[in-house]
mmCIF file of N, CA and C in Angstrom:
data_model
loop_
_atom_site.group_PDB
_atom_site.id
_atom_site.type_symbol
_atom_site.label_atom_id
_atom_site.label_comp_id
_atom_site.label_asym_id
_atom_site.label_seq_id
_atom_site.Cartn_x
_atom_site.Cartn_y
_atom_site.Cartn_z
ATOM 1 N N MET A 1 -57.591 -67.961 13.172
ATOM 2 C CA MET A 1 -56.324 -68.041 12.474
ATOM 3 C C MET A 1 -55.820 -66.637 12.173
ATOM 4 N N ASN A 2 -54.540 -66.476 12.229
ATOM 5 C CA ASN A 2 -53.910 -65.196 11.953
ATOM 6 C C ASN A 2 -54.179 -64.784 10.508
ATOM 7 N N GLU A 3 -54.538 -63.514 10.291
ATOM 8 C CA GLU A 3 -54.836 -63.004 8.943
ATOM 9 C C GLU A 3 -53.657 -63.177 7.990
ATOM 10 N N GLN A 4 -52.436 -63.064 8.496
ATOM 11 C CA GLN A 4 -51.249 -63.151 7.645
ATOM 12 C C GLN A 4 -51.048 -64.556 7.092
ATOM 13 N N LEU A 5 -51.683 -65.542 7.692
ATOM 14 C CA LEU A 5 -51.494 -66.920 7.259
ATOM 15 C C LEU A 5 -52.547 -67.393 6.273
ATOM 16 N N HIS A 6 -53.457 -66.524 5.891
ATOM 17 C CA HIS A 6 -54.454 -66.887 4.892
ATOM 18 C C HIS A 6 -53.774 -67.011 3.534
ATOM 19 N N LEU A 7 -54.210 -67.960 2.750
ATOM 20 C CA LEU A 7 -53.614 -68.246 1.443
ATOM 21 C C LEU A 7 -53.574 -66.996 0.549
ATOM 22 N N LYS A 8 -54.618 -66.209 0.560
ATOM 23 C CA LYS A 8 -54.677 -64.997 -0.285
ATOM 24 C C LYS A 8 -53.558 -64.032 0.090
ATOM 25 N N ASN A 9 -53.330 -63.820 1.374
ATOM 26 C CA ASN A 9 -52.275 -62.917 1.823
ATOM 27 C C ASN A 9 -50.892 -63.463 1.494
ATOM 28 N N ILE A 10 -50.699 -64.760 1.662
ATOM 29 C CA ILE A 10 -49.413 -65.383 1.339
ATOM 30 C C ILE A 10 -49.140 -65.249 -0.156
ATOM 31 N N ARG A 11 -50.168 -65.475 -0.974
ATOM 32 C CA ARG A 11 -50.033 -65.357 -2.433
ATOM 33 C C ARG A 11 -49.637 -63.934 -2.823
ATOM 34 N N ASN A 12 -50.254 -62.938 -2.212
ATOM 35 C CA ASN A 12 -49.931 -61.554 -2.516
ATOM 36 C C ASN A 12 -48.480 -61.220 -2.146
ATOM 37 N N VAL A 13 -48.045 -61.693 -1.001
ATOM 38 C CA VAL A 13 -46.659 -61.435 -0.558
ATOM 39 C C VAL A 13 -45.684 -62.098 -1.523
ATOM 40 N N LEU A 14 -45.939 -63.357 -1.888
ATOM 41 C CA LEU A 14 -45.048 -64.065 -2.795
ATOM 42 C C LEU A 14 -45.002 -63.404 -4.180
ATOM 43 N N THR A 15 -46.124 -62.892 -4.639
ATOM 44 C CA THR A 15 -46.153 -62.182 -5.921
ATOM 45 C C THR A 15 -45.301 -60.934 -5.868
ATOM 46 N N ARG A 16 -45.409 -60.162 -4.802
ATOM 47 C CA ARG A 16 -44.583 -58.958 -4.654
ATOM 48 C C ARG A 16 -43.105 -59.313 -4.571
ATOM 49 N N LEU A 17 -42.776 -60.368 -3.839
ATOM 50 C CA LEU A 17 -41.385 -60.797 -3.741
ATOM 51 C C LEU A 17 -40.839 -61.232 -5.088
ATOM 52 N N GLU A 18 -41.653 -61.955 -5.835
ATOM 53 C CA GLU A 18 -41.235 -62.392 -7.165
ATOM 54 C C GLU A 18 -40.942 -61.189 -8.065
ATOM 55 N N GLU A 19 -41.820 -60.199 -8.039
ATOM 56 C CA GLU A 19 -41.610 -58.991 -8.855
ATOM 57 C C GLU A 19 -40.349 -58.259 -8.429
ATOM 58 N N THR A 20 -40.090 -58.199 -7.133
ATOM 59 C CA THR A 20 -38.903 -57.525 -6.621
ATOM 60 C C THR A 20 -37.643 -58.248 -7.084
ATOM 61 N N ILE A 21 -37.645 -59.571 -6.994
ATOM 62 C CA ILE A 21 -36.481 -60.350 -7.407
ATOM 63 C C ILE A 21 -36.235 -60.208 -8.904
ATOM 64 N N LEU A 22 -37.292 -60.317 -9.695
ATOM 65 C CA LEU A 22 -37.144 -60.180 -11.147
ATOM 66 C C LEU A 22 -36.633 -58.789 -11.524
ATOM 67 N N PHE A 23 -37.150 -57.748 -10.891
ATOM 68 C CA PHE A 23 -36.689 -56.405 -11.186
ATOM 69 C C PHE A 23 -35.206 -56.262 -10.840
ATOM 70 N N ALA A 24 -34.782 -56.801 -9.702
ATOM 71 C CA ALA A 24 -33.384 -56.728 -9.310
ATOM 72 C C ALA A 24 -32.489 -57.462 -10.303
ATOM 73 N N LEU A 25 -32.935 -58.622 -10.784
ATOM 74 C CA LEU A 25 -32.151 -59.368 -11.759
ATOM 75 C C LEU A 25 -32.044 -58.613 -13.085
ATOM 76 N N ILE A 26 -33.124 -57.998 -13.502
ATOM 77 C CA ILE A 26 -33.097 -57.203 -14.726
ATOM 78 C C ILE A 26 -32.146 -56.030 -14.579
ATOM 79 N N GLU A 27 -32.184 -55.370 -13.432
ATOM 80 C CA GLU A 27 -31.282 -54.242 -13.185
ATOM 81 C C GLU A 27 -29.819 -54.684 -13.240
ATOM 82 N N ARG A 28 -29.520 -55.808 -12.633
ATOM 83 C CA ARG A 28 -28.140 -56.302 -12.625
ATOM 84 C C ARG A 28 -27.705 -56.810 -13.994
ATOM 85 N N ALA A 29 -28.620 -57.345 -14.757
ATOM 86 C CA ALA A 29 -28.292 -57.914 -16.073
ATOM 87 C C ALA A 29 -27.795 -56.867 -17.054
ATOM 88 N N GLN A 30 -28.137 -55.621 -16.850
ATOM 89 C CA GLN A 30 -27.719 -54.587 -17.795
ATOM 90 C C GLN A 30 -26.216 -54.355 -17.786
ATOM 91 N N PHE A 31 -25.521 -54.871 -16.774
ATOM 92 C CA PHE A 31 -24.091 -54.610 -16.651
ATOM 93 C C PHE A 31 -23.220 -55.707 -17.268
ATOM 94 N N HIS A 32 -23.795 -56.731 -17.856
ATOM 95 C CA HIS A 32 -22.986 -57.827 -18.368
ATOM 96 C C HIS A 32 -22.093 -57.434 -19.530
ATOM 97 N N ARG A 33 -22.381 -56.342 -20.210
ATOM 98 C CA ARG A 33 -21.576 -55.921 -21.357
ATOM 99 C C ARG A 33 -20.612 -54.800 -21.033
ATOM 100 N N ASN A 34 -20.706 -54.201 -19.884
ATOM 101 C CA ASN A 34 -19.841 -53.088 -19.507
ATOM 102 C C ASN A 34 -18.678 -53.605 -18.658
ATOM 103 N N GLU A 35 -17.616 -54.029 -19.304
ATOM 104 C CA GLU A 35 -16.493 -54.614 -18.571
ATOM 105 C C GLU A 35 -15.846 -53.635 -17.605
ATOM 106 N N ILE A 36 -15.877 -52.348 -17.909
ATOM 107 C CA ILE A 36 -15.209 -51.370 -17.070
ATOM 108 C C ILE A 36 -15.781 -51.305 -15.652
ATOM 109 N N ILE A 37 -17.052 -51.638 -15.508
ATOM 110 C CA ILE A 37 -17.630 -51.552 -14.169
ATOM 111 C C ILE A 37 -17.119 -52.622 -13.236
ATOM 112 N N TYR A 38 -16.491 -53.673 -13.788
ATOM 113 C CA TYR A 38 -15.962 -54.756 -12.970
ATOM 114 C C TYR A 38 -14.480 -54.556 -12.607
ATOM 115 N N LYS A 39 -13.821 -53.587 -13.220
ATOM 116 C CA LYS A 39 -12.390 -53.367 -12.986
ATOM 117 C C LYS A 39 -12.191 -52.435 -11.782
ATOM 118 N N PRO A 40 -11.539 -52.921 -10.740
ATOM 119 C CA PRO A 40 -11.284 -52.056 -9.582
ATOM 120 C C PRO A 40 -10.478 -50.818 -9.975
ATOM 121 N N GLY A 41 -10.929 -49.688 -9.512
ATOM 122 C CA GLY A 41 -10.228 -48.429 -9.759
ATOM 123 C C GLY A 41 -10.469 -47.821 -11.131
ATOM 124 N N ALA A 42 -11.219 -48.458 -11.992
ATOM 125 C CA ALA A 42 -11.425 -47.943 -13.349
ATOM 126 C C ALA A 42 -12.261 -46.669 -13.341
ATOM 127 N N ILE A 43 -13.172 -46.538 -12.410
ATOM 128 C CA ILE A 43 -14.020 -45.348 -12.323
ATOM 129 C C ILE A 43 -13.304 -44.265 -11.524
ATOM 130 N N GLY A 44 -12.673 -44.669 -10.420
ATOM 131 C CA GLY A 44 -11.923 -43.726 -9.591
ATOM 132 C C GLY A 44 -12.836 -42.743 -8.878
ATOM 133 N N GLY A 45 -12.221 -41.721 -8.354
ATOM 134 C CA GLY A 45 -12.990 -40.650 -7.718
ATOM 135 C C GLY A 45 -13.664 -41.056 -6.429
ATOM 136 N N ALA A 46 -14.965 -40.803 -6.360
ATOM 137 C CA ALA A 46 -15.719 -40.921 -5.115
ATOM 138 C C ALA A 46 -15.812 -42.353 -4.582
ATOM 139 N N ILE A 47 -15.702 -43.353 -5.432
ATOM 140 C CA ILE A 47 -15.839 -44.725 -4.939
ATOM 141 C C ILE A 47 -14.500 -45.348 -4.596
ATOM 142 N N GLY A 48 -13.445 -44.612 -4.711
ATOM 143 C CA GLY A 48 -12.132 -45.111 -4.320
ATOM 144 C C GLY A 48 -11.587 -46.134 -5.292
ATOM 145 N N ASN A 49 -10.975 -47.180 -4.768
ATOM 146 C CA ASN A 49 -10.320 -48.189 -5.605
ATOM 147 C C ASN A 49 -11.224 -49.379 -5.875
ATOM 148 N N ASP A 50 -12.478 -49.310 -5.518
ATOM 149 C CA ASP A 50 -13.425 -50.393 -5.724
ATOM 150 C C ASP A 50 -13.949 -50.338 -7.159
ATOM 151 N N SER A 51 -14.488 -51.453 -7.652
ATOM 152 C CA SER A 51 -15.154 -51.442 -8.942
ATOM 153 C C SER A 51 -16.545 -50.831 -8.759
ATOM 154 N N LEU A 52 -17.115 -50.343 -9.845
ATOM 155 C CA LEU A 52 -18.446 -49.759 -9.755
ATOM 156 C C LEU A 52 -19.454 -50.823 -9.335
ATOM 157 N N MET A 53 -19.321 -52.035 -9.858
ATOM 158 C CA MET A 53 -20.244 -53.104 -9.488
ATOM 159 C C MET A 53 -20.115 -53.449 -8.009
ATOM 160 N N GLY A 54 -18.892 -53.530 -7.522
ATOM 161 C CA GLY A 54 -18.680 -53.798 -6.109
ATOM 162 C C GLY A 54 -19.274 -52.712 -5.243
ATOM 163 N N TYR A 55 -19.094 -51.475 -5.660
ATOM 164 C CA TYR A 55 -19.642 -50.341 -4.924
ATOM 165 C C TYR A 55 -21.180 -50.388 -4.902
ATOM 166 N N LEU A 56 -21.788 -50.639 -6.067
ATOM 167 C CA LEU A 56 -23.253 -50.705 -6.147
ATOM 168 C C LEU A 56 -23.808 -51.837 -5.297
ATOM 169 N N LEU A 57 -23.182 -53.008 -5.349
ATOM 170 C CA LEU A 57 -23.639 -54.131 -4.535
ATOM 171 C C LEU A 57 -23.507 -53.827 -3.059
ATOM 172 N N HIS A 58 -22.383 -53.228 -2.684
ATOM 173 C CA HIS A 58 -22.143 -52.882 -1.278
ATOM 174 C C HIS A 58 -23.196 -51.904 -0.776
ATOM 175 N N GLU A 59 -23.438 -50.859 -1.549
ATOM 176 C CA GLU A 59 -24.413 -49.840 -1.139
ATOM 177 C C GLU A 59 -25.839 -50.388 -1.145
ATOM 178 N N THR A 60 -26.163 -51.266 -2.103
ATOM 179 C CA THR A 60 -27.488 -51.875 -2.134
ATOM 180 C C THR A 60 -27.721 -52.724 -0.894
ATOM 181 N N GLU A 61 -26.720 -53.526 -0.545
ATOM 182 C CA GLU A 61 -26.840 -54.369 0.637
ATOM 183 C C GLU A 61 -26.930 -53.541 1.903
ATOM 184 N N ASN A 62 -26.212 -52.420 1.962
ATOM 185 C CA ASN A 62 -26.284 -51.562 3.154
ATOM 186 C C ASN A 62 -27.606 -50.832 3.274
ATOM 187 N N SER A 63 -28.245 -50.545 2.145
ATOM 188 C CA SER A 63 -29.506 -49.781 2.186
ATOM 189 C C SER A 63 -30.730 -50.674 2.279
ATOM 190 N N THR A 64 -30.567 -51.986 2.089
ATOM 191 C CA THR A 64 -31.687 -52.904 2.128
ATOM 192 C C THR A 64 -31.868 -53.424 3.545
ATOM 193 N N PRO A 65 -33.061 -53.264 4.110
ATOM 194 C CA PRO A 65 -33.280 -53.778 5.470
ATOM 195 C C PRO A 65 -33.186 -55.293 5.504
ATOM 196 N N GLY A 66 -32.743 -55.814 6.625
ATOM 197 C CA GLY A 66 -32.626 -57.265 6.793
ATOM 198 C C GLY A 66 -33.987 -57.920 6.891
ATOM 199 N N CYS A 67 -33.990 -59.217 6.746
ATOM 200 C CA CYS A 67 -35.257 -59.970 6.806
ATOM 201 C C CYS A 67 -35.929 -59.824 8.176
ATOM 202 N N ASP A 68 -35.130 -59.685 9.210
ATOM 203 C CA ASP A 68 -35.711 -59.577 10.563
ATOM 204 C C ASP A 68 -36.461 -58.268 10.739
ATOM 205 N N ASP A 69 -36.094 -57.234 9.975
ATOM 206 C CA ASP A 69 -36.741 -55.932 10.099
ATOM 207 C C ASP A 69 -37.963 -55.788 9.202
ATOM 208 N N THR A 70 -38.156 -56.750 8.288
ATOM 209 C CA THR A 70 -39.247 -56.645 7.319
ATOM 210 C C THR A 70 -40.578 -57.000 7.987
ATOM 211 N N PRO A 71 -41.567 -56.124 7.848
ATOM 212 C CA PRO A 71 -42.872 -56.449 8.441
ATOM 213 C C PRO A 71 -43.491 -57.626 7.686
ATOM 214 N N ALA A 72 -44.184 -58.447 8.423
ATOM 215 C CA ALA A 72 -44.794 -59.644 7.809
ATOM 216 C C ALA A 72 -46.114 -59.302 7.145
#
């Protein structure tokens, strides 16, 4: 049987994924009180007419490798 399919390895991967998801949610949750980050053009300058939240989400998605590129 393939080593990657052993229950211990699957458990470890799922634990890491859970921690990653929780950390990302905590990071995003900090912005719920900052209304200015949701207003397009409120920050101005280097990010153009986009909102800070839109810019951060766009850049995060661009810098995160796709599922197909992730080693198993």
